[in-house]
Short mmCIF file of C-alpha atoms in Angstrom, two decimals:
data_model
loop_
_atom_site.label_atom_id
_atom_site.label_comp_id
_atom_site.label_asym_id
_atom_site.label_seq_id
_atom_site.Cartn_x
_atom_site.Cartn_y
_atom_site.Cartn_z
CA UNK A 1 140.77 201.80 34.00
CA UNK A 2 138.72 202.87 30.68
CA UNK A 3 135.44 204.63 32.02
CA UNK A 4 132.14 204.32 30.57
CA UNK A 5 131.95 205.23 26.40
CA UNK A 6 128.90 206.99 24.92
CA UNK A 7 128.72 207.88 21.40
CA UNK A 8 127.61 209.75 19.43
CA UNK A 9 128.52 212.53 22.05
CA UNK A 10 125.65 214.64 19.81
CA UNK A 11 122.79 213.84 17.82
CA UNK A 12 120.56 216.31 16.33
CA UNK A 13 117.34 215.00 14.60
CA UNK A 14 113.62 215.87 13.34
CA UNK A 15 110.55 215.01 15.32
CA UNK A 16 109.17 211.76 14.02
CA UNK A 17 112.76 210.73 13.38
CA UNK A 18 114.83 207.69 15.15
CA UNK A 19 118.11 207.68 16.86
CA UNK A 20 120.20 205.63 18.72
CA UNK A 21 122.80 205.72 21.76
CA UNK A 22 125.21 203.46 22.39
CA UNK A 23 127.11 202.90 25.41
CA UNK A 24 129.90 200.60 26.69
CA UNK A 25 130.27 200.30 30.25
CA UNK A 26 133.48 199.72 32.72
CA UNK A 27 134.15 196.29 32.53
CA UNK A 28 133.10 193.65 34.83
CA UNK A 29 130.25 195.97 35.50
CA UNK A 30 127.14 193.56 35.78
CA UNK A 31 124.21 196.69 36.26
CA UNK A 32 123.90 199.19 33.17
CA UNK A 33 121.36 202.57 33.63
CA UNK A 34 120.32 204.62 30.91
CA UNK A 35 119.26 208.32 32.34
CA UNK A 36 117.41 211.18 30.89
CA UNK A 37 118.41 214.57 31.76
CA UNK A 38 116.85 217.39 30.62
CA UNK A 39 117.92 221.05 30.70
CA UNK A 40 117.92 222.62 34.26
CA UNK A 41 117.09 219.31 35.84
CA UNK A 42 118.47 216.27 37.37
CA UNK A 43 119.07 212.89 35.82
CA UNK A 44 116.10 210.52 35.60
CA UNK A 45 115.98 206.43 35.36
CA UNK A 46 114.88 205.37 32.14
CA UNK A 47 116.44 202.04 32.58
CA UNK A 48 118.32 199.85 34.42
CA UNK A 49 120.01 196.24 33.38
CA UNK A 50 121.30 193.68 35.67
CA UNK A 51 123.65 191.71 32.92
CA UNK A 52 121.26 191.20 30.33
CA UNK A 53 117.81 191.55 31.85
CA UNK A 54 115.94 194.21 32.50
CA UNK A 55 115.68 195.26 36.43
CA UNK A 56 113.49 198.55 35.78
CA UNK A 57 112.14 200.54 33.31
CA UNK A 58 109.04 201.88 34.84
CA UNK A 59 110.17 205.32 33.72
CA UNK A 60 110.77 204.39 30.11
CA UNK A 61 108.03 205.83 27.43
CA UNK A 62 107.87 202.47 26.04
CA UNK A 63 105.64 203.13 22.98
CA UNK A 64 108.80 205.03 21.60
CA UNK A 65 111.71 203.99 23.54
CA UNK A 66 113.63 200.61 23.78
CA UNK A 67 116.56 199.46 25.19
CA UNK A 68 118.62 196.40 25.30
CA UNK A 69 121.75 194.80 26.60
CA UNK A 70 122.92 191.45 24.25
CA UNK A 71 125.54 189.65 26.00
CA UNK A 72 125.32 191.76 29.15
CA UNK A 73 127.96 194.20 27.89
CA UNK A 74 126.79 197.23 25.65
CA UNK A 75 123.34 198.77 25.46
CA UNK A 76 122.07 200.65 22.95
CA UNK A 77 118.77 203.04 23.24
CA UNK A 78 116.55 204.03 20.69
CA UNK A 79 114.06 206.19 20.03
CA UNK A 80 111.12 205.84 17.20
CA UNK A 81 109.23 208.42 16.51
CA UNK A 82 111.13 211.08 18.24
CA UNK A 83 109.34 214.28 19.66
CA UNK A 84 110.37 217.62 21.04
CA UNK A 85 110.34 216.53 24.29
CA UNK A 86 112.86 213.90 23.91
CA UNK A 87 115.53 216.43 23.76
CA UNK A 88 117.96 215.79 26.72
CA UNK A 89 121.12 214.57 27.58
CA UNK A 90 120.96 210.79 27.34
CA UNK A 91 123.55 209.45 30.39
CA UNK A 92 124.55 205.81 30.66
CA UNK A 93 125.96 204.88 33.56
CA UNK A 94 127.52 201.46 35.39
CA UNK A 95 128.27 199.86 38.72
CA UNK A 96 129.94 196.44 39.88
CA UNK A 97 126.73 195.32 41.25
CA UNK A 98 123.43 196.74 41.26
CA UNK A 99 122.06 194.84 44.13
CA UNK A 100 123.55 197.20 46.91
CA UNK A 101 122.42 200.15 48.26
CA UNK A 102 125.93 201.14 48.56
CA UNK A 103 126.62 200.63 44.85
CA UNK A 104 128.26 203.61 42.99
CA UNK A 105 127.39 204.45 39.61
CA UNK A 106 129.69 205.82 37.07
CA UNK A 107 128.98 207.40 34.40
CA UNK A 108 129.71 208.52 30.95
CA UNK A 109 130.68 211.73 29.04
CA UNK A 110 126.43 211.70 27.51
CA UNK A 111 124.55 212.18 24.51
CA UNK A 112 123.56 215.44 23.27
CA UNK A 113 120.10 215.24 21.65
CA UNK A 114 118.28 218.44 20.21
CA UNK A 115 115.19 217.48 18.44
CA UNK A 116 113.73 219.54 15.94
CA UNK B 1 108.02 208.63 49.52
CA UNK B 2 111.33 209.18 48.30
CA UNK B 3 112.34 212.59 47.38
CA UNK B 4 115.91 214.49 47.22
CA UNK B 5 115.93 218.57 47.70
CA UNK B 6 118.50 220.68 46.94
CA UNK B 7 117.59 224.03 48.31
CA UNK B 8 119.29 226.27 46.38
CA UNK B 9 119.49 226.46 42.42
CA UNK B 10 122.39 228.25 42.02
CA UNK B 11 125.02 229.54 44.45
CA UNK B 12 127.65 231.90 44.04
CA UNK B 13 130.67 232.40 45.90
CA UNK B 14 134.28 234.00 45.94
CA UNK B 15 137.61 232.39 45.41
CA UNK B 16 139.01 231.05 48.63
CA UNK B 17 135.81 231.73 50.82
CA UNK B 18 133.80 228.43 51.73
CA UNK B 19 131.18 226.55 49.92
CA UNK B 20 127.63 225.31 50.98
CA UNK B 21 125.79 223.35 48.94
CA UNK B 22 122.47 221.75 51.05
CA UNK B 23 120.51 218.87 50.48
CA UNK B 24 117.41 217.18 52.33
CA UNK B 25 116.32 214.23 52.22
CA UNK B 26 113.10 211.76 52.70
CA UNK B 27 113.30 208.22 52.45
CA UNK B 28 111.47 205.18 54.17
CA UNK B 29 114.41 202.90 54.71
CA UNK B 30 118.24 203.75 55.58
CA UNK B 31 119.39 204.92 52.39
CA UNK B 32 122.94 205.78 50.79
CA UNK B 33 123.58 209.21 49.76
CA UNK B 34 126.27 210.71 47.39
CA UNK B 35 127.04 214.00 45.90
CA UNK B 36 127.80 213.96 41.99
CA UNK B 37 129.52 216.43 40.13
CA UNK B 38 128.82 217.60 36.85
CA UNK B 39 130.80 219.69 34.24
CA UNK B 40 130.11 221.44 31.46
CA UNK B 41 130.14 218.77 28.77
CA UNK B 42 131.25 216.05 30.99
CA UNK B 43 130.07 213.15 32.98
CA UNK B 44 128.90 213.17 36.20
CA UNK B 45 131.55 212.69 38.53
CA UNK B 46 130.97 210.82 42.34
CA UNK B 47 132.51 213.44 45.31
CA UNK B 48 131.57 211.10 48.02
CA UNK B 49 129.04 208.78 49.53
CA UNK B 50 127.72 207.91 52.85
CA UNK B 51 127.15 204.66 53.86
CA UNK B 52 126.22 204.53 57.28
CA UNK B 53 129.23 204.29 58.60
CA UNK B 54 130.88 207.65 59.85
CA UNK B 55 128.27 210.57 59.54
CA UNK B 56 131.49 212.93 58.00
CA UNK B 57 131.92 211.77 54.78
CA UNK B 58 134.77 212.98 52.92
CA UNK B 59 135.17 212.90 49.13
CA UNK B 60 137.88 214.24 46.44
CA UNK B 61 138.88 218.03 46.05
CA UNK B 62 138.53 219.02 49.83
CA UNK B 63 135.17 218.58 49.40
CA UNK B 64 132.82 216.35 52.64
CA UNK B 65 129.47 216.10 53.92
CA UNK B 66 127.97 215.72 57.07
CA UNK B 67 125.09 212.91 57.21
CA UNK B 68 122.22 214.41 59.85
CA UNK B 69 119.31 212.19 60.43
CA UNK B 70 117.65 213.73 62.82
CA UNK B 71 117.41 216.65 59.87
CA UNK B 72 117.61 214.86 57.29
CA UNK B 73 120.08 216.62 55.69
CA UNK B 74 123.49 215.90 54.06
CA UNK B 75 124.74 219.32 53.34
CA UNK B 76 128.11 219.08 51.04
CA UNK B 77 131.31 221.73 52.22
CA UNK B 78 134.35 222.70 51.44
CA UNK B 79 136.30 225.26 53.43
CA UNK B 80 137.85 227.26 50.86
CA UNK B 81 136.62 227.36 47.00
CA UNK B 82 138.53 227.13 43.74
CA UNK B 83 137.66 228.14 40.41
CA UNK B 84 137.93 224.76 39.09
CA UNK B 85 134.95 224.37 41.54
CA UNK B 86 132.56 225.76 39.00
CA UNK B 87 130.27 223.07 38.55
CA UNK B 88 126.83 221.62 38.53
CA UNK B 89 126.32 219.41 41.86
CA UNK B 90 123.64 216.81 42.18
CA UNK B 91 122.68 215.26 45.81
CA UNK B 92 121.82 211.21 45.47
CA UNK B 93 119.81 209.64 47.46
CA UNK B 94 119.39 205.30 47.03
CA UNK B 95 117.54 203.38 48.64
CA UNK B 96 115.74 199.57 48.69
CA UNK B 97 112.10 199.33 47.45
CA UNK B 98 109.44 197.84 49.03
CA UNK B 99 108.94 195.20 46.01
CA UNK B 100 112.73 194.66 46.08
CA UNK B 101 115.36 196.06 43.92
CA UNK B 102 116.86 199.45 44.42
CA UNK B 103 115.26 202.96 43.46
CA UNK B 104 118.02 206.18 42.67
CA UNK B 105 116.70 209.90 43.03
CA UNK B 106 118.75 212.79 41.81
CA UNK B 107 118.13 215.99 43.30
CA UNK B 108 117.44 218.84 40.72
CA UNK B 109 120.83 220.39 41.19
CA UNK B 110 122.79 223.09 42.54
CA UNK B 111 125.02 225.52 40.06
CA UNK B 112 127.88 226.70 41.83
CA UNK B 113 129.53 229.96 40.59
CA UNK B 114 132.66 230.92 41.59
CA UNK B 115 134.23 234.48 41.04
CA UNK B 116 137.82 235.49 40.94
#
């Protein structure tokens, strides 16, 4: 079974720049999280999708960051303007259904971004 | 309030001796708890979760954990380390909101060292 993709796998950029992730998750996997982790610390929510909508993002800086899941299959997250701050590891992860508390997440390989 | 603690930042320990990696806990509601692994320059990996069913959980690699409510602990083991061990481990901890849906928590990590 193909696990979840990520690219670009690193991304370096200058403040006030954008960028975008993209991510492709297991298949059949209706629930899609975008995390932020930055150095020394553990993963954070940004975002999470149930198919296509939006189930949480009341961790996501929305004047700079958006996501969004067409079709309920890939996501892509961007940033506009970037600042120092938003450099991180950018982890998207998937489960079969989001709406258990036993659901397990999987995740992919990240995105590397150093902001300049 | 929901909050994950991992007690120790880093840990260091020799081949073949065992491994203690500990983790409290708070949460309103029965949660689900899991132990990630992480390394360097690769996905988060799931060890094992508990569900409420058995309190000994045991995951991949040799490694289990031991769910304690009345401590609120779920400490992860492993009776004899390998080098391959060498890792960054996160403690989960998911549980249902109040307003519905489901909320995840990382801890802040434990970095496990081990020597030869």
């Amino acid at each position: 079974e193909a696990g979840v993709a990520q690219s670009p796998r690193y991304k370096i950029i200058e403040k006030r720049q954008s960028v975008a992730f993209w991510c492709n998750p297991i298949s059949g996997h209706a629930t899609l999280y975008w995390y932020q982790q930055i150095l020394g610390q553990g993963p954070k929510l940004l975002i999470q999708f149930q198919n296509n909508g939006v189930v949480d993002d009341s961790q996501l800086p929305k004047d700079r960051f958006s996501a969004e899941r067409l079709k309920g299959v890939d996501s892509t997250l961007k940033i506009q303007p970037a600042k120092l701050e938003d450099s991180a590891v950018y982890l998207c992860a998937s489960s079969l259904d989001g709406g258990l508390t036993t659901d397990t997440q999987y995740f992919g390989p990240g995105t590397r971004l150093t902001v300049l | 309030a929901q909050s994950v603690t991992q007690l120790d930042s880093h840990v260091s320990v020799s081949e073949g001796t065992p491994v203690l990696l500990r983790c409290n806990y708070s949460s309103s509601y029965s949660p689900s708890l899991f132990w990630y692994v992480q390394h360097p320059n690769k996905g988060l990996q799931l060890l094992l979760k508990y569900t409420s069913a058995a309190t000994l959980v045991k995951g991949i690699n040799g490694f289990e954990a031991e769910f304690k409510k009345s401590e609120t602990s779920f400490h992860l083991t492993k009776p004899s380390a390998h080098m391959s061990d060498a890792a960054e481990y996160f403690c989960v901890v998911r549980e249902r909101r109040v307003t519905g849906g489901f909320k995840t928590i990382f801890g802040a990590g434990t970095r496990l060292f081990v020597k030869a």
